[in-house]
């Protein structure tokens, strides 16, 4: 009997190790990993609708729940992959594949609820913790999560409650228990270390507890009840921002996890990507977004009060613009690889640090985060971020690739920056796109159309090799700098023409920025940072004049 038992265990362990090898050998890209989570999420939500008898689960007004659920499961299983990589010292690519297989279990709770209840179904809910009265209450809630609470993972009812009547989170408890057991076995198989096994279980438990009780944590942070979080209007900026607060918390968590995963996956590639973000250009995008936001805030009454959730909305806005920019850089580098080999050989693709496919996947993930963040803020912000993305596509990618057309390419960039400013303006929900000052829109287009040609000075040899006809390529380095310098002066001096009533105060600002711009463009050796300094100087002077009420956009 002992021999049979030993043979059975050996066979079971071999099968398990074979299963692990199979999961680790799956051909999964970052993009397919994200898509798979989305597929599992969609199946789970539809299943919940059937189990909980919710015909409204697919109603248009429930769209934010899909964003919420998607980032919830990304946070859960990306966190699990990071945890396993940390505790087992296995490559993140392997643990992420294993975590993805575990993610398939999220489909099972509605099915289990329907089976156990003989078709009656069950309810799947977050666990709402009672108000904390001290450390003891916190510890009790933490322990109850897994043991004897009706929401506990190990709770199977009492003498007066049959399993078939456990209609709250029954299937979820079984799913989570299965995941805990599989993670435990994985860590033990990889490490054979009791210390690592216990450590991984503690960290996994903490993470699951946080996600399962997320509304309570948001309630404690904000000071509002969970019920009010779902049904109340808590935002001065976006009155329609209801029921999305939990998703708004999850997105920053996923961004932090993604950055951590990037460095764990491949530190050299992560550093190459981060060094390649063109920080001054990103800062310019954030500055123009901030200008739109400040202009939008000026439309609010002085009695308006700022809340925790208004800060959260603003954070989502900045995440959207930043991750959009990461996507824009990724598509631009893929399109410019021929020219970059000549004039920008230190970029990731020419250096061979990262492949085109990896860069494309990085960009697509950034775009998902950008568009999702914008969509949670408001429909208007989402549309303007999509418009902003469209301008980048027209500028960088075939078949149009308008960067090849002098002046028109700059006009496209002007439209992109205008879209960014309007997105910031629409962060205040009471504002409409037609409320954005028309003269300011024209002024933004004018300034950026004539002031951004400097971007091509460093790329003359690469653009020439790639067949791109920029002003420096057409006129040569010496003459083009004179023309570009004069274009910049015209860009800044043209701004006061749009505001003749404020021309006397705007003219000194335009002259100061234009003079510095002309000097920076024609300076030897050329330093692009000084040109950006001229642009930021102009933006700063406009802000100062606006604060002092000497200029009204």
XYZ file of C-alpha atoms in Angstrom:
553
model
C 0.000 0.000 0.000
C 2.853 2.360 0.868
C 4.514 1.559 -2.467
C 1.312 2.347 -4.346
C 0.910 5.613 -2.453
C 4.511 6.549 -3.147
C 4.081 5.703 -6.830
C 0.906 7.792 -6.988
C 2.613 10.816 -5.405
C 5.600 10.491 -7.715
C 3.311 10.325 -10.705
C 1.291 13.299 -9.446
C 4.422 15.392 -8.889
C 5.724 14.485 -12.337
C 2.409 15.466 -13.889
C 2.439 18.760 -12.004
C 5.998 19.542 -13.050
C 5.035 18.687 -16.613
C 2.086 21.085 -16.334
C 4.403 23.847 -15.113
C 6.798 23.216 -17.996
C 3.865 23.398 -20.386
C 2.674 26.756 -19.015
C 6.207 28.171 -19.071
C 6.652 27.088 -22.677
C 3.517 28.787 -23.987
C 4.198 31.223 -26.831
C 2.669 34.354 -25.317
C 3.582 37.951 -26.090
C 2.840 40.888 -23.809
C 0.026 41.923 -26.118
C -1.559 38.459 -26.231
C -1.281 38.249 -22.424
C -3.261 41.480 -22.075
C -5.824 40.391 -24.678
C -6.278 37.024 -22.942
C -7.039 38.770 -19.649
C -9.611 40.864 -21.502
C -11.218 37.737 -22.982
C -11.428 36.015 -19.585
C -12.853 39.220 -18.100
C -15.584 39.484 -20.742
C -16.619 35.857 -20.251
C -16.674 36.338 -16.487
C -18.890 39.430 -16.664
C -21.393 37.782 -19.000
C -21.417 34.754 -16.701
C -22.093 36.995 -13.717
C -25.035 38.482 -15.580
C -26.605 35.046 -16.016
C -25.822 33.894 -12.479
C -26.989 37.067 -10.757
C -29.972 37.502 -13.097
C -28.767 40.942 -14.149
C -30.189 41.777 -17.590
C -28.525 45.204 -17.271
C -25.006 43.727 -17.211
C -24.582 44.650 -20.899
C -26.457 47.954 -20.714
C -24.531 50.910 -22.211
C -24.442 52.711 -18.865
C -22.504 49.780 -17.378
C -19.517 50.292 -19.741
C -17.260 51.527 -16.949
C -17.623 48.201 -15.156
C -15.782 46.523 -18.040
C -12.875 48.961 -17.640
C -13.036 48.412 -13.899
C -13.001 44.610 -14.210
C -10.250 44.608 -16.854
C -7.812 46.571 -14.702
C -8.871 44.632 -11.606
C -7.799 41.348 -13.182
C -4.674 42.875 -14.726
C -3.700 44.107 -11.246
C -4.470 40.706 -9.711
C -2.577 38.484 -12.134
C 0.261 40.833 -13.007
C 0.722 41.192 -9.246
C 0.718 37.411 -8.940
C 3.342 37.090 -11.682
C 5.536 39.701 -9.953
C 5.118 37.920 -6.619
C 6.137 34.552 -8.073
C 9.120 36.080 -9.863
C 10.232 37.651 -6.574
C 9.787 34.571 -4.379
C 10.998 31.875 -6.799
C 13.680 33.887 -8.674
C 12.199 32.588 -11.926
C 12.161 34.876 -14.995
C 9.064 37.078 -15.092
C 8.181 35.764 -18.557
C 7.698 32.290 -17.050
C 5.731 33.355 -14.001
C 3.528 35.596 -16.163
C 2.612 32.602 -18.331
C 1.737 30.580 -15.244
C -0.314 33.487 -13.864
C -2.191 33.720 -17.162
C -3.188 30.057 -16.919
C -4.437 30.755 -13.394
C -6.363 33.745 -14.770
C -8.528 31.352 -16.779
C -10.086 30.320 -13.449
C -11.906 33.658 -13.197
C -14.457 32.223 -15.626
C -15.505 29.516 -13.130
C -17.280 31.355 -10.236
C -20.560 32.084 -12.059
C -20.591 28.514 -13.397
C -19.984 27.063 -9.906
C -22.695 29.300 -8.432
C -25.202 28.080 -11.009
C -24.274 24.403 -10.529
C -24.305 24.408 -6.719
C -27.547 26.405 -6.540
C -29.237 24.244 -9.157
C -29.589 27.162 -11.527
C -30.691 29.754 -8.984
C -27.360 31.541 -9.228
C -25.340 33.549 -6.758
C -24.128 37.041 -6.054
C -20.525 38.152 -6.565
C -19.581 41.157 -4.496
C -16.649 43.039 -3.055
C -16.360 42.485 0.669
C -17.236 45.653 2.580
C -15.331 45.898 5.853
C -16.893 47.405 8.981
C -15.627 50.799 10.176
C -12.305 50.473 11.951
C -12.262 51.198 15.669
C -8.585 50.413 16.175
C -5.777 47.997 15.388
C -7.771 45.092 16.815
C -10.634 45.669 14.384
C -8.192 45.858 11.486
C -6.536 42.567 12.421
C -9.907 40.891 12.979
C -11.115 41.941 9.531
C -7.841 40.772 8.012
C -8.098 37.308 9.589
C -11.842 36.945 9.025
C -11.240 37.309 5.302
C -9.925 33.754 5.094
C -11.613 32.007 8.020
C -15.000 32.226 9.679
C -16.596 35.303 8.192
C -19.496 34.589 5.784
C -17.252 36.187 3.172
C -14.278 34.076 4.287
C -12.537 31.787 1.851
C -12.951 28.759 4.178
C -16.527 29.471 5.289
C -18.819 26.591 4.367
C -21.904 27.464 6.365
C -23.298 26.319 9.681
C -26.031 24.029 10.943
C -28.722 26.390 9.687
C -27.171 27.173 6.317
C -26.675 24.675 3.511
C -23.938 25.007 0.900
C -26.544 25.505 -1.804
C -27.713 28.606 0.083
C -24.289 30.241 0.135
C -25.324 32.755 -2.484
C -22.612 35.384 -1.829
C -19.181 34.796 -3.367
C -19.381 30.997 -3.132
C -17.815 30.425 -6.546
C -15.278 33.190 -5.933
C -14.132 31.544 -2.705
C -13.502 28.265 -4.510
C -11.707 30.057 -7.337
C -9.417 31.952 -4.960
C -8.714 28.840 -2.901
C -7.736 26.966 -6.076
C -5.407 29.800 -7.060
C -3.810 29.855 -3.595
C -3.235 26.100 -3.700
C -1.736 26.230 -7.197
C 0.542 29.134 -6.277
C 1.621 27.250 -3.144
C 2.479 24.161 -5.136
C 4.307 26.239 -7.759
C 6.491 27.960 -5.150
C 7.228 24.672 -3.398
C 8.114 22.961 -6.689
C 10.463 25.787 -7.665
C 12.127 26.476 -4.311
C 11.609 23.569 -1.871
C 11.884 26.324 0.740
C 9.434 26.615 3.634
C 10.503 30.228 4.218
C 9.788 31.256 0.628
C 6.549 29.281 0.649
C 5.255 31.021 3.778
C 6.455 34.406 2.550
C 4.704 34.019 -0.802
C 1.459 32.944 0.908
C 1.510 35.945 3.233
C 2.152 38.382 0.365
C -0.472 36.704 -1.825
C -3.005 36.865 0.991
C -2.323 40.573 1.566
C -2.738 41.309 -2.145
C -5.974 39.320 -2.443
C -7.348 40.913 0.715
C -6.644 44.388 -0.677
C -8.323 43.664 -4.016
C -11.322 41.909 -2.463
C -11.931 44.812 -0.073
C -10.879 47.656 -2.394
C -14.064 49.736 -1.868
C -13.401 49.807 1.872
C -9.858 51.041 1.350
C -11.093 53.759 -1.018
C -13.741 54.636 1.567
C -11.121 55.009 4.315
C -8.859 57.117 2.100
C -11.650 59.429 0.964
C -13.791 59.607 4.079
C -16.990 58.654 2.200
C -19.116 55.564 2.721
C -18.909 52.735 0.190
C -22.577 53.233 -0.736
C -21.986 56.920 -1.398
C -18.938 56.024 -3.507
C -21.178 54.013 -5.810
C -24.237 56.278 -5.971
C -23.064 59.720 -4.881
C -21.640 62.658 -6.789
C -18.252 63.286 -5.211
C -16.402 65.214 -7.889
C -16.390 68.926 -8.549
C -14.678 68.356 -11.912
C -16.857 65.568 -13.322
C -20.403 65.391 -11.964
C -21.029 62.212 -13.961
C -18.050 60.385 -12.465
C -20.146 57.795 -10.594
C -19.201 54.198 -9.863
C -15.784 54.531 -11.509
C -13.715 55.486 -8.474
C -12.438 51.952 -7.949
C -11.247 51.680 -11.551
C -9.611 55.085 -11.154
C -7.610 53.689 -8.228
C -6.714 50.497 -10.093
C -5.170 52.209 -13.132
C -2.326 53.923 -11.194
C -1.690 50.603 -9.441
C -1.390 48.820 -12.800
C 0.939 51.543 -14.122
C 3.267 51.020 -11.142
C 3.108 47.243 -11.608
C 3.850 47.587 -15.333
C 6.936 49.726 -14.691
C 8.165 47.244 -12.106
C 7.502 44.362 -14.512
C 9.398 46.160 -17.274
C 12.518 46.450 -15.135
C 12.278 42.885 -13.842
C 11.703 41.556 -17.378
C 14.811 43.208 -18.844
C 16.569 46.058 -17.081
C 18.629 47.099 -20.128
C 15.551 47.293 -22.369
C 13.596 49.145 -19.692
C 16.320 51.759 -19.308
C 16.624 52.123 -23.091
C 12.869 52.719 -23.409
C 12.789 55.245 -20.583
C 15.800 57.142 -21.930
C 14.028 57.293 -25.270
C 10.902 59.137 -24.087
C 12.209 62.570 -25.224
C 11.598 64.167 -21.804
C 11.466 67.773 -23.040
C 8.814 66.888 -25.620
C 6.851 64.952 -23.004
C 7.129 67.938 -20.660
C 5.795 70.184 -23.431
C 2.781 67.875 -23.864
C 2.126 67.943 -20.121
C 2.570 71.730 -20.049
C -0.001 72.342 -22.791
C -2.371 69.861 -21.094
C -1.869 71.744 -17.815
C -2.582 75.050 -19.553
C -5.886 73.669 -20.819
C -6.719 72.329 -17.354
C -5.973 75.647 -15.654
C -8.084 77.457 -18.236
C -10.890 74.975 -17.616
C -10.662 75.412 -13.842
C -11.087 79.168 -14.255
C -14.674 78.513 -15.368
C -15.598 77.012 -11.979
C -17.166 79.126 -9.253
C -14.791 80.290 -6.535
C -16.886 78.390 -3.969
C -16.140 75.016 -5.595
C -14.363 72.614 -3.219
C -11.646 70.144 -4.241
C -11.995 66.493 -3.219
C -9.901 63.343 -3.136
C -11.661 62.226 -6.300
C -10.887 65.425 -8.167
C -7.209 64.697 -7.527
C -7.798 61.176 -8.814
C -9.383 62.507 -12.019
C -6.437 64.849 -12.616
C -3.985 61.972 -12.045
C -5.874 59.919 -14.655
C -5.620 62.830 -17.071
C -1.858 63.069 -16.696
C -1.499 59.276 -16.940
C -3.484 59.380 -20.199
C -1.274 62.078 -21.750
C 1.959 60.423 -20.585
C 1.078 56.936 -21.807
C -0.254 58.383 -25.066
C 3.177 59.946 -25.577
C 4.885 56.588 -24.982
C 2.746 55.114 -27.770
C 3.514 58.049 -30.074
C 7.267 57.613 -29.523
C 6.957 53.871 -30.182
C 5.184 54.268 -33.544
C 7.507 57.100 -34.580
C 10.600 54.995 -33.866
C 9.211 52.072 -35.851
C 8.540 54.319 -38.861
C 11.876 56.179 -38.621
C 14.226 53.240 -38.157
C 15.976 53.850 -41.530
C 16.756 57.471 -40.774
C 17.542 56.803 -37.116
C 20.291 54.374 -38.131
C 22.029 57.379 -39.708
C 21.347 60.314 -37.365
C 19.906 58.795 -34.146
C 21.864 55.588 -33.788
C 21.625 55.705 -29.982
C 17.890 54.947 -30.043
C 16.744 51.434 -29.004
C 15.875 50.056 -32.456
C 19.104 51.078 -34.272
C 21.142 49.824 -31.313
C 19.348 46.492 -31.410
C 18.480 46.735 -27.725
C 14.831 46.033 -28.449
C 13.015 44.468 -31.398
C 10.328 46.138 -33.503
C 7.758 43.642 -32.201
C 8.649 44.337 -28.573
C 8.480 48.092 -29.169
C 5.106 47.725 -30.896
C 3.724 45.708 -27.972
C 5.058 48.252 -25.490
C 3.301 50.998 -27.451
C -0.008 49.141 -27.650
C -0.077 48.497 -23.904
C 0.646 52.195 -23.310
C -2.225 53.096 -25.659
C -4.690 50.844 -23.786
C -3.790 52.577 -20.527
C -4.035 56.013 -22.161
C -7.422 55.524 -23.766
C -8.873 53.713 -20.725
C -7.744 56.489 -18.379
C -9.244 59.157 -20.646
C -12.496 57.214 -21.007
C -12.891 56.970 -17.240
C -12.481 60.737 -16.901
C -15.097 61.665 -19.492
C -16.236 61.010 -23.035
C -14.954 64.422 -24.140
C -11.436 63.826 -22.809
C -11.423 60.390 -24.431
C -12.408 61.816 -27.828
C -9.679 64.460 -27.685
C -7.031 61.876 -26.746
C -8.194 59.754 -29.694
C -7.962 62.844 -31.935
C -4.497 63.511 -30.529
C -3.537 59.917 -31.358
C -4.961 60.319 -34.862
C -2.703 63.308 -35.524
C 0.295 61.243 -34.423
C -0.733 58.427 -36.740
C -1.069 60.822 -39.681
C 2.291 62.377 -38.870
C 4.344 59.212 -38.314
C 2.921 56.202 -40.122
C 2.302 55.171 -43.739
C 0.412 55.558 -45.967
C 0.241 59.299 -45.209
C 3.314 59.878 -43.031
C 2.863 63.621 -43.265
C 6.196 64.338 -41.604
C 7.532 64.092 -45.186
C 5.658 67.280 -46.178
C 7.254 70.579 -45.071
C 5.023 73.000 -43.088
C 2.001 70.663 -43.328
C 3.759 68.320 -40.915
C 4.117 71.198 -38.455
C 0.441 72.073 -38.883
C -0.411 68.485 -37.902
C 1.720 68.843 -34.772
C -0.110 72.101 -34.000
C -3.405 70.229 -34.224
C -2.051 67.550 -31.904
C -1.048 70.101 -29.265
C -4.389 71.881 -29.604
C -6.144 68.534 -28.989
C -4.048 68.087 -25.851
C -4.981 71.563 -24.578
C -8.676 70.906 -25.202
C -8.414 67.545 -23.397
C -7.104 69.397 -20.340
C -9.903 71.953 -20.685
C -12.558 69.207 -20.844
C -11.221 67.655 -17.655
C -13.703 70.084 -16.115
C -16.951 68.383 -17.086
C -19.102 71.528 -17.325
C -16.964 72.753 -20.218
C -17.789 71.834 -23.799
C -15.478 71.785 -26.786
C -17.217 74.846 -28.243
C -16.499 76.728 -25.011
C -12.759 76.542 -25.683
C -11.625 80.056 -26.762
C -11.504 80.160 -30.557
C -8.745 82.773 -30.723
C -6.584 80.722 -28.390
C -7.091 77.651 -30.607
C -5.926 79.620 -33.660
C -2.984 81.042 -31.710
C -1.872 77.543 -30.632
C -2.030 76.292 -34.222
C -0.086 79.349 -35.428
C 2.680 79.116 -32.821
C 3.277 75.392 -33.183
C 3.063 75.401 -36.967
C 5.931 77.887 -37.215
C 7.871 77.113 -34.035
C 8.416 73.332 -34.225
C 10.528 73.089 -37.377
C 13.616 73.114 -35.142
C 12.918 69.432 -34.441
C 14.380 68.560 -37.858
C 17.771 70.262 -37.424
C 19.381 67.238 -35.750
C 17.926 64.792 -38.281
C 19.227 66.209 -41.581
C 21.340 63.210 -42.575
C 18.776 60.683 -41.391
C 15.828 62.433 -43.053
C 17.792 62.722 -46.301
C 18.556 58.978 -46.192
C 14.890 58.226 -45.498
C 13.567 60.444 -48.293
C 11.912 62.967 -45.945
C 11.832 66.529 -47.336
C 12.199 68.863 -44.368
C 13.339 72.492 -44.560
C 16.868 71.573 -43.341
C 17.077 68.860 -46.025
C 15.889 71.270 -48.756
C 17.960 74.321 -47.765
C 20.926 72.740 -46.041
C 22.112 73.309 -42.481
C 23.304 76.940 -42.678
C 20.439 78.566 -44.599
C 17.765 76.463 -42.931
C 18.796 77.673 -39.490
C 18.249 81.286 -40.547
C 14.829 80.416 -41.958
C 13.831 78.315 -38.950
C 14.989 81.049 -36.572
C 12.862 83.630 -38.393
C 9.903 81.237 -38.424
C 10.188 80.966 -34.645
C 10.281 84.734 -34.240
C 7.191 85.021 -36.466
C 5.470 82.325 -34.404
C 5.874 84.203 -31.134
C 5.290 87.692 -32.565
C 2.138 86.459 -34.282
C 0.553 85.580 -30.931
C -0.172 89.216 -29.916
C -1.977 89.712 -33.238
C -4.692 87.350 -32.031
C -5.128 89.485 -28.895
C -4.713 93.122 -30.005
C -6.236 94.429 -26.755
C -3.396 92.772 -24.802
C -0.690 93.371 -27.417
C 1.277 95.828 -25.268
C 1.890 93.208 -22.551
C 2.167 90.233 -24.921
C 4.724 91.858 -27.202
C 7.612 91.901 -24.670
C 6.966 88.219 -23.894
C 6.947 87.365 -27.605
C 10.125 89.363 -28.259
C 11.934 87.725 -25.345
C 10.979 84.188 -26.415
C 11.577 84.916 -30.110
C 15.052 86.359 -29.492
C 16.079 83.366 -27.373
C 14.630 80.994 -29.982
C 16.548 82.612 -32.837
C 19.774 82.529 -30.830
C 19.285 78.881 -29.823
C 18.562 77.714 -33.386
C 21.657 79.439 -34.822
C 23.961 78.705 -31.900
C 27.066 76.533 -32.432
C 27.142 73.901 -31.103
C 23.400 73.410 -31.433
C 21.550 72.506 -28.234
C 17.906 71.647 -28.619
C 17.256 72.137 -24.896
C 17.766 75.913 -25.285
C 15.093 76.006 -28.005
C 12.704 74.260 -25.642
C 13.727 76.818 -23.042
C 12.435 79.578 -25.338
C 9.080 77.796 -25.753
C 8.722 77.169 -22.017
C 9.706 80.783 -21.351
C 6.860 81.971 -23.568
C 4.347 79.639 -21.897
C 5.549 80.766 -18.470
C 5.275 84.463 -19.351
C 1.742 83.944 -20.710
C 0.804 82.183 -17.464
C 2.264 85.035 -15.403
C 0.381 87.652 -17.413
C -2.817 85.661 -17.060
C -2.370 85.297 -13.277
C -1.864 89.075 -13.016
C -5.083 89.614 -15.056
C -3.108 91.447 -17.767
C -4.085 88.911 -20.413
C -7.260 86.834 -20.745
C -7.170 83.892 -23.197
